[in-house]
Coordinates of C-alpha atoms in Angstrom, one line a residue:
Chain A
M44 CA 74.8 104.7 127.6
S45 CA 77.2 104.2 124.8
N46 CA 78.8 100.9 123.9
L47 CA 82.4 100.8 122.8
G48 CA 84.0 98.0 120.8
T49 CA 80.8 96.1 119.8
D50 CA 80.9 93.7 116.9
R51 CA 78.9 96.2 114.8
V52 CA 81.4 99.0 115.5
K53 CA 84.4 96.7 114.8
R54 CA 83.1 95.1 111.7
G55 CA 81.5 98.4 110.5
M56 CA 84.9 100.0 110.5
A57 CA 86.1 97.4 107.9
E58 CA 82.8 97.9 105.9
M59 CA 83.9 101.6 105.5
Q60 CA 87.1 100.4 103.9
K61 CA 85.4 98.5 101.1
G62 CA 86.4 99.2 97.6
G63 CA 89.6 100.7 98.9
V64 CA 93.4 100.0 99.0
I65 CA 95.3 99.6 102.3
M66 CA 99.0 100.3 101.8
D67 CA 102.1 99.2 103.8
V68 CA 104.3 102.1 104.8
V69 CA 107.4 102.4 106.9
N70 CA 107.6 106.1 107.7
A71 CA 105.6 109.3 107.7
E72 CA 106.6 110.3 104.2
Q73 CA 105.3 107.1 102.7
A74 CA 102.2 107.4 104.8
K75 CA 101.5 110.8 103.3
L76 CA 102.1 109.6 99.8
A77 CA 99.7 106.8 100.4
E78 CA 97.0 109.1 101.8
E79 CA 97.5 111.5 98.9
A80 CA 97.2 108.7 96.4
G81 CA 93.8 107.7 97.8
A82 CA 94.6 104.8 100.2
V83 CA 91.7 104.1 102.7
A84 CA 94.2 103.1 105.4
V85 CA 97.9 102.5 105.9
M86 CA 99.7 99.6 107.6
A87 CA 102.6 100.9 109.7
L88 CA 105.5 98.6 109.6
E89 CA 109.2 98.5 110.3
R90 CA 109.9 96.8 107.0
V91 CA 107.7 95.8 104.1
P92 CA 107.3 92.0 103.7
S93 CA 109.8 91.6 100.9
D94 CA 112.5 93.2 103.1
I95 CA 111.4 91.0 106.1
R96 CA 111.9 88.0 103.8
A97 CA 115.3 89.2 102.7
A98 CA 116.4 90.1 106.3
G99 CA 115.5 86.8 107.8
G100 CA 115.6 86.3 111.6
V101 CA 112.7 87.0 113.9
A102 CA 110.2 89.6 112.7
R103 CA 108.3 91.4 115.5
M104 CA 105.8 94.2 116.0
A105 CA 107.2 97.5 114.7
D106 CA 109.0 100.0 116.9
P107 CA 106.2 102.1 118.5
T108 CA 108.0 105.2 117.3
I109 CA 107.3 104.3 113.7
V110 CA 103.7 103.6 114.4
E111 CA 103.3 106.9 116.2
E112 CA 105.0 108.8 113.5
V113 CA 102.6 107.3 110.9
M114 CA 99.6 108.0 113.2
N115 CA 100.6 111.6 113.5
A116 CA 101.2 112.0 109.7
V117 CA 97.8 111.0 108.3
S118 CA 94.1 111.3 109.1
I119 CA 93.1 108.0 107.5
P120 CA 93.0 104.9 109.8
V121 CA 96.3 103.3 110.8
M122 CA 96.8 99.6 111.1
A123 CA 99.7 97.7 112.6
K124 CA 100.8 94.1 112.8
A125 CA 101.2 91.9 115.9
R126 CA 102.7 88.5 115.9
I127 CA 100.3 85.5 115.8
G128 CA 99.3 84.7 119.4
H129 CA 101.3 87.7 120.9
I130 CA 98.7 89.0 123.3
V131 CA 101.0 91.7 124.6
E132 CA 102.1 93.2 121.3
A133 CA 98.4 93.4 120.5
R134 CA 97.6 95.1 123.8
V135 CA 100.4 97.6 123.3
L136 CA 99.1 98.5 119.8
E137 CA 95.6 98.9 121.2
A138 CA 96.9 101.1 124.0
M139 CA 98.6 103.3 121.5
G140 CA 95.3 103.9 119.7
V141 CA 96.0 102.0 116.5
D142 CA 92.8 101.7 114.5
Y143 CA 93.1 98.0 113.4
I144 CA 95.5 95.2 114.3
D145 CA 96.7 92.6 111.8
E146 CA 97.5 89.4 113.6
S147 CA 99.9 88.6 110.8
E148 CA 101.8 85.6 109.5
V149 CA 104.3 88.1 107.9
L150 CA 105.8 88.4 111.4
T151 CA 107.3 85.4 113.2
P152 CA 104.5 83.7 115.2
A153 CA 104.8 84.0 119.0
D154 CA 102.5 81.0 119.6
E155 CA 102.3 78.0 117.3
V156 CA 99.1 76.7 118.9
F157 CA 96.8 79.5 119.8
H158 CA 95.8 82.7 118.0
I159 CA 94.8 85.7 120.0
N160 CA 91.3 85.7 121.5
K161 CA 90.3 88.8 119.6
S162 CA 86.8 89.2 121.1
D163 CA 88.6 90.4 124.3
Y164 CA 89.8 93.6 122.6
T165 CA 88.1 96.9 121.9
V166 CA 90.3 97.4 118.8
P167 CA 89.3 95.3 115.8
F168 CA 91.5 92.7 114.2
V169 CA 92.1 91.5 110.6
C170 CA 93.5 88.0 110.0
G171 CA 94.7 86.0 107.1
C172 CA 93.0 82.9 105.7
R173 CA 93.5 80.3 103.0
D174 CA 90.2 78.6 103.1
L175 CA 86.7 78.8 104.7
G176 CA 87.9 76.7 107.7
E177 CA 90.6 79.1 108.6
A178 CA 88.4 82.1 107.8
T179 CA 85.6 80.9 110.2
R180 CA 88.1 80.0 112.9
R181 CA 89.4 83.5 112.9
I182 CA 85.8 84.9 112.9
G183 CA 85.1 82.6 115.8
E184 CA 88.0 84.1 117.8
G185 CA 86.6 87.6 117.1
A186 CA 88.3 88.8 113.9
S187 CA 86.3 91.7 112.4
M188 CA 87.9 91.5 109.0
L189 CA 89.6 88.9 106.9
R190 CA 92.2 88.9 104.1
T191 CA 93.7 86.2 102.0
K192 CA 97.1 85.2 103.1
G193 CA 98.6 84.9 99.6
E194 CA 102.3 84.7 99.8
P195 CA 103.6 88.0 101.2
G196 CA 106.5 89.8 99.8
T197 CA 106.7 87.8 96.6
G198 CA 104.9 90.1 94.2
N199 CA 103.3 86.9 92.9
I200 CA 99.5 86.9 92.9
V201 CA 99.0 83.1 92.4
E202 CA 98.6 82.2 96.1
A203 CA 96.2 85.1 96.8
V204 CA 94.1 83.9 93.8
R205 CA 94.2 80.3 95.2
H206 CA 93.0 81.4 98.6
M207 CA 90.3 83.7 97.4
R208 CA 88.9 81.1 95.0
E209 CA 89.0 78.5 97.7
V210 CA 87.0 80.6 100.2
Q211 CA 84.5 81.7 97.5
S212 CA 84.0 78.2 96.3
Q213 CA 83.5 76.8 99.7
I214 CA 80.9 79.5 100.5
R215 CA 79.0 78.6 97.4
K216 CA 79.1 74.9 98.4
L217 CA 77.9 75.8 101.9
I218 CA 75.0 77.9 100.6
G219 CA 73.8 75.0 98.4
M220 CA 73.8 72.5 101.3
S221 CA 70.8 71.3 103.2
D222 CA 70.9 72.1 107.0
D223 CA 71.7 68.5 107.9
E224 CA 74.9 68.5 105.9
V225 CA 76.4 71.6 107.6
M226 CA 77.8 69.8 110.7
T227 CA 79.7 67.3 108.6
F228 CA 81.1 70.2 106.6
A229 CA 82.1 71.9 109.8
K230 CA 83.9 68.8 110.9
E231 CA 85.8 68.5 107.5
L232 CA 86.8 72.2 107.6
G233 CA 87.5 72.3 111.3
A234 CA 85.1 75.3 111.3
P235 CA 82.9 76.6 114.1
Y236 CA 79.4 75.3 113.3
N237 CA 77.6 78.5 114.3
V238 CA 79.7 80.7 112.0
L239 CA 78.9 78.4 109.1
L240 CA 75.2 78.6 109.8
E241 CA 75.5 82.4 109.9
I242 CA 77.3 82.4 106.5
K243 CA 74.7 80.1 105.0
E244 CA 71.8 82.3 106.2
K245 CA 73.4 85.5 105.0
G246 CA 74.7 84.1 101.8
R247 CA 78.1 85.7 102.4
L248 CA 80.8 86.1 105.1
P249 CA 79.7 88.2 108.1
V250 CA 82.8 90.3 107.8
V251 CA 84.6 91.9 104.8
N252 CA 87.4 89.9 103.1
F253 CA 90.2 91.7 101.4
A254 CA 92.9 90.4 99.1
A255 CA 96.5 90.4 100.3
G256 CA 99.8 88.7 99.7
G257 CA 101.3 89.3 96.3
V258 CA 99.5 92.2 94.7
A259 CA 102.0 94.0 92.5
T260 CA 100.2 95.7 89.6
P261 CA 96.9 97.5 89.0
A262 CA 95.7 94.5 87.0
D263 CA 96.5 92.2 90.0
A264 CA 94.3 94.5 92.2
A265 CA 91.5 94.4 89.7
L266 CA 91.8 90.6 89.3
M267 CA 91.3 90.1 93.1
M268 CA 88.3 92.4 93.1
Q269 CA 86.8 90.5 90.3
L270 CA 87.3 87.3 92.2
G271 CA 85.2 88.7 95.0
A272 CA 87.6 90.6 97.2
D273 CA 86.1 93.6 99.1
G274 CA 89.3 95.6 98.8
V275 CA 93.0 95.2 98.5
F276 CA 96.1 95.2 100.7
V277 CA 99.3 96.1 98.9
G278 CA 102.5 95.4 100.8
S279 CA 105.7 95.6 99.0
G280 CA 104.1 96.2 95.6
I281 CA 104.0 100.0 95.9
F282 CA 107.2 101.1 97.6
K283 CA 109.3 98.4 95.9
S284 CA 108.2 99.5 92.4
D285 CA 110.1 102.0 90.3
N286 CA 107.6 104.8 90.8
P287 CA 105.7 104.4 94.1
E288 CA 103.5 107.5 93.6
K289 CA 102.2 106.4 90.2
Y290 CA 101.8 102.8 91.3
A291 CA 99.8 103.8 94.3
R292 CA 97.4 106.0 92.3
A293 CA 97.0 103.4 89.6
I294 CA 96.3 100.6 92.0
V295 CA 93.6 102.7 93.8
E296 CA 91.9 103.5 90.4
A297 CA 92.1 99.9 89.2
T298 CA 90.4 98.8 92.5
T299 CA 87.6 101.2 92.1
H300 CA 87.0 100.5 88.4
Y301 CA 88.0 96.8 88.3
Q302 CA 85.7 96.0 85.4
D303 CA 86.7 99.0 83.3
Y304 CA 89.4 97.3 81.3
E305 CA 90.1 100.2 79.0
M306 CA 90.8 102.4 82.0
I307 CA 93.0 99.8 83.6
G308 CA 94.9 99.6 80.3
K309 CA 95.3 103.3 80.3
I310 CA 96.6 103.7 83.8
S311 CA 99.0 100.8 83.4
K312 CA 100.9 102.6 80.7
G313 CA 104.4 103.8 81.5
L314 CA 104.3 102.8 85.1
G315 CA 107.9 101.6 85.1
T316 CA 109.0 98.3 86.5
A317 CA 106.9 96.5 89.1
M318 CA 108.6 94.9 92.0
K319 CA 110.7 91.9 91.1
G320 CA 108.7 88.9 91.9
I321 CA 109.5 85.4 93.3
E322 CA 108.3 82.2 91.7
I323 CA 106.5 80.3 94.5
G324 CA 108.0 76.9 93.5
T325 CA 111.5 78.3 94.4
L326 CA 110.4 79.0 98.0
A327 CA 111.3 76.2 100.4
P328 CA 108.2 75.2 102.4
E329 CA 109.8 76.6 105.6
N330 CA 110.0 80.0 103.9
R331 CA 106.3 80.2 103.1
M332 CA 104.7 82.7 105.4
Q333 CA 101.2 81.4 104.6
E334 CA 102.0 78.1 106.5
R335 CA 102.2 80.1 109.7
G336 CA 99.1 80.0 111.8
W337 CA 96.4 77.4 111.1
Chain B
M98 CA 59.5 103.8 91.2
I99 CA 61.7 106.3 92.9
K100 CA 65.3 105.8 91.9
I101 CA 68.0 106.6 94.5
G102 CA 71.7 106.4 93.7
V103 CA 74.5 105.6 96.1
L104 CA 77.9 107.1 95.1
G105 CA 79.9 103.9 94.5
L106 CA 83.5 105.0 94.5
Q107 CA 84.4 103.6 97.9
G108 CA 82.8 102.7 101.2
A109 CA 79.7 101.0 102.5
V110 CA 77.7 101.1 99.3
R111 CA 75.8 97.7 99.5
E112 CA 74.4 98.5 102.9
H113 CA 72.8 101.7 101.7
I114 CA 71.4 100.0 98.6
D115 CA 69.8 97.4 100.8
S116 CA 68.4 100.0 103.1
I117 CA 66.9 102.0 100.2
Q118 CA 65.4 98.9 98.7
A119 CA 63.9 98.0 102.1
S120 CA 62.3 101.5 102.1
G121 CA 60.5 100.8 98.8
A122 CA 62.7 102.7 96.4
E123 CA 65.1 101.4 93.7
G124 CA 68.8 101.6 94.7
I125 CA 71.4 102.2 92.0
I126 CA 75.2 102.2 92.4
I127 CA 76.7 105.3 90.8
K128 CA 80.2 104.9 89.4
K129 CA 80.0 107.4 86.4
K130 CA 78.8 110.9 86.5
E131 CA 76.4 110.4 83.6
Q132 CA 74.4 108.1 85.8
L133 CA 73.3 111.1 88.0
E134 CA 70.8 111.9 85.3
E135 CA 68.9 108.7 85.9
I136 CA 68.2 109.3 89.6
D137 CA 65.9 111.3 91.9
G138 CA 68.1 111.4 95.0
L139 CA 71.6 110.5 96.0
V140 CA 73.3 109.0 99.0
L141 CA 77.0 109.8 99.8
P142 CA 78.0 106.8 101.8
G143 CA 80.4 106.3 104.7
G144 CA 84.0 105.5 103.8
E145 CA 87.2 107.5 103.8
S146 CA 86.4 111.1 102.8
T147 CA 89.9 111.8 101.5
T148 CA 89.8 108.8 99.3
M149 CA 86.3 109.6 98.0
R150 CA 87.3 113.2 97.3
R151 CA 90.3 112.1 95.3
L152 CA 88.2 109.8 93.2
I153 CA 85.5 112.4 92.8
D154 CA 88.1 114.7 91.3
K155 CA 89.7 112.0 89.3
Y156 CA 86.5 111.1 87.6
D157 CA 85.3 114.7 87.2
F158 CA 82.3 114.1 89.5
F159 CA 82.7 117.3 91.5
D160 CA 80.8 119.8 89.4
A161 CA 78.2 117.2 88.5
L162 CA 77.5 116.5 92.2
V163 CA 77.2 120.2 93.0
A164 CA 74.9 120.8 90.1
F165 CA 72.8 117.8 91.2
G166 CA 72.3 119.4 94.6
K167 CA 71.7 122.9 93.2
Q168 CA 68.9 121.7 90.9
G169 CA 66.9 120.7 94.0
K170 CA 67.6 117.0 94.1
P171 CA 68.0 115.6 97.6
I172 CA 71.3 114.3 98.9
F173 CA 71.9 112.3 102.1
G174 CA 75.4 112.1 103.4
T175 CA 76.5 109.7 106.2
C176 CA 79.8 110.0 108.0
A177 CA 82.3 110.7 105.2
G178 CA 79.3 111.9 103.2
L179 CA 78.5 114.4 105.8
I180 CA 82.0 115.8 105.5
L181 CA 81.7 116.0 101.8
L182 CA 78.5 118.1 102.2
A183 CA 79.8 120.6 104.7
G184 CA 80.6 124.2 103.9
E185 CA 83.6 124.1 106.3
V186 CA 85.9 121.4 107.6
V187 CA 88.0 122.1 110.7
G188 CA 91.7 122.1 109.9
Q189 CA 91.2 122.1 106.1
E190 CA 91.7 125.1 104.0
K191 CA 89.1 124.1 101.6
A192 CA 86.0 122.0 102.2
H193 CA 84.4 119.7 99.6
L194 CA 81.0 120.1 98.0
Q195 CA 79.9 122.9 100.4
L196 CA 76.2 122.3 99.9
M197 CA 75.3 122.6 103.6
D198 CA 75.9 125.6 105.8
M199 CA 77.8 123.9 108.6
K200 CA 81.2 123.5 110.1
V201 CA 82.3 119.9 110.8
E202 CA 85.2 118.2 112.5
R203 CA 86.6 114.9 111.2
N204 CA 87.2 112.0 113.6
A205 CA 85.8 114.2 116.3
F206 CA 85.0 111.4 118.7
G207 CA 88.5 110.0 118.5
R208 CA 90.1 107.0 116.9
Q209 CA 88.6 103.5 116.2
K210 CA 88.8 102.3 119.8
E211 CA 86.5 105.2 120.8
S212 CA 83.9 104.2 118.2
F213 CA 80.6 103.4 119.8
E214 CA 76.9 102.6 119.5
A215 CA 74.2 104.7 121.3
E216 CA 70.5 105.1 121.3
L217 CA 69.4 108.5 120.1
P218 CA 66.2 110.4 119.4
I219 CA 66.2 111.8 115.9
K220 CA 63.6 114.5 115.2
G221 CA 61.0 113.4 112.8
V222 CA 62.6 110.0 112.4
A223 CA 62.6 108.0 115.7
E224 CA 62.7 108.3 119.5
D225 CA 65.1 105.4 120.0
F226 CA 67.4 105.1 117.0
N227 CA 70.5 102.8 117.5
A228 CA 73.2 105.0 116.1
V229 CA 76.6 103.5 115.1
F230 CA 79.5 105.9 115.2
I231 CA 82.7 104.8 113.6
R232 CA 85.6 107.3 113.7
A233 CA 82.8 109.7 113.3
P234 CA 82.8 113.4 112.6
F235 CA 80.4 115.8 114.3
I236 CA 78.9 119.2 113.4
R237 CA 80.5 122.1 115.3
E238 CA 78.2 124.9 114.1
V239 CA 75.2 125.2 111.8
G240 CA 73.9 128.2 109.8
E241 CA 70.4 129.5 110.5
D242 CA 68.8 127.5 107.7
V243 CA 70.0 124.2 109.0
E244 CA 67.7 122.2 111.3
V245 CA 69.4 120.1 113.9
L246 CA 67.8 116.6 114.0
A247 CA 70.0 114.8 116.6
V248 CA 72.5 115.7 119.3
Y249 CA 74.7 113.3 121.3
N250 CA 76.6 114.7 124.3
E251 CA 76.1 118.2 123.1
A252 CA 77.5 117.4 119.7
I253 CA 75.3 117.8 116.6
V254 CA 75.2 114.4 114.8
A255 CA 72.3 114.8 112.3
A256 CA 70.9 117.8 110.5
R257 CA 68.8 118.8 107.5
Q258 CA 68.9 121.9 105.3
G259 CA 66.0 121.9 102.8
H260 CA 66.7 118.9 100.5
F261 CA 70.0 118.0 102.1
L262 CA 70.2 115.5 105.0
C263 CA 73.2 114.3 106.9
S264 CA 74.2 112.1 109.8
A265 CA 77.5 111.5 111.6
F266 CA 76.5 107.9 112.3
H267 CA 75.7 105.0 110.1
P268 CA 72.0 104.2 109.8
E269 CA 72.9 101.7 107.0
L270 CA 74.7 99.4 109.4
T271 CA 71.6 98.3 111.3
D272 CA 68.3 96.7 110.2
D273 CA 66.4 99.8 111.3
H274 CA 65.6 101.6 108.0
R275 CA 63.7 104.5 109.4
M276 CA 66.4 107.1 108.5
A277 CA 66.5 105.7 104.9
A278 CA 62.6 105.9 104.8
Y279 CA 62.8 109.5 106.0
F280 CA 65.1 110.3 103.0
V281 CA 62.9 108.4 100.6
T282 CA 60.0 110.7 101.7
M283 CA 62.2 113.7 101.2
V284 CA 62.9 112.5 97.6
E285 CA 59.2 112.0 97.0
E286 CA 58.4 115.5 98.2
S287 CA 61.2 117.0 96.0
M288 CA 59.9 115.2 93.0
K289 CA 56.4 116.7 93.5
E290 CA 58.0 120.2 93.9
L291 CA 60.3 119.8 90.9
A292 CA 57.4 118.7 88.8
S293 CA 55.2 121.6 89.7

């Protein structure tokens, strides 16, 4: 009688996260701090992206002990990352009862050609995108939620801004097109035609699109909301700052009231130092996580 | 025109606004407590109840929401909204707004992979409502003034107590607006009562 894992249930879960902040955590203590600060979900990881960047080597799915520890610590949803194309890591996370899987470029890809066929799973997936082509390819594979790729672990918002603006501008272009122009646009973007038609008809993406990859301050979070993000992922930005608790609370508030500049000014006072950032130009192309996946 | 607000701190706000507009009322996103004075009824949407509660406290919404309910204005809570309305929450020392006499359990159907859709009869609303349950709570017990509207596998999933309405599922996620229309009618009735 009841249907599990339908599109509506998987996409709906992400709809409930709208206007919220999803925080990267590496243990139960951080997870509790995030929940207490008002996070709508946490992402359980072995290391935050900036540490993954610093450590180098192959980054894989987190040790299940950590994921379990986090799941037991909080009542909000718990997400976890699987490597791009790593069908088994994703199945393991699903079996563990994780609420959402991030098929993530922050980890070292397991497959350089194919992403996971996410429609096969009961658990929903979130995937990164840089433009509408990438966004619709992931939707075509069954992603129930999107996020910008940005450039993870840099504390630099510039790439997330680029990706969000690109997706929004291409959606506007698509909506303004006549039907007979859509197939050529699909060819240019490498996008599934049917997904483009659905977006054109709805006037928006059929799934929520969060900002991710470089959010370091309350103002960064509010900026992304203003550019059209449905919510915000914060990776290294919170637990690599001077005062994680204050930062977490301030970023949640700035996301809720992203157009209340007086309030953002107030909550940004005396937060201490944000995470140290990285200028994108100094990153060699092979060190750019956003180039992983297609 | 009837004005119905949707608490817009976090969660599925737009879907409720669409649903309200489709039912012939005006939908308004409520971000500041002063806005409560402009509206005739209020929806507490789905989202994360812990997040919403924190923001309710942060922006001093709590007393204003309780007062809104106590003055006889209708409130409809879906999923997280149902938890906010409950008098008692299993495993929590203190519940939230405590406007409805019922005991609820969070994530009572399990985690996300247990989330589901099912067709349900809802008393006074529909015989065949497609109900979407997402990490949903259910109602363990209700007081005698609470009318049970829907049950799924012996769990209470929708109820009404006077001018308060709640559902464990998400009527706003489908194109079936009968539940929203039912609430709009409740608001109309309350306006007549409050005027007399």
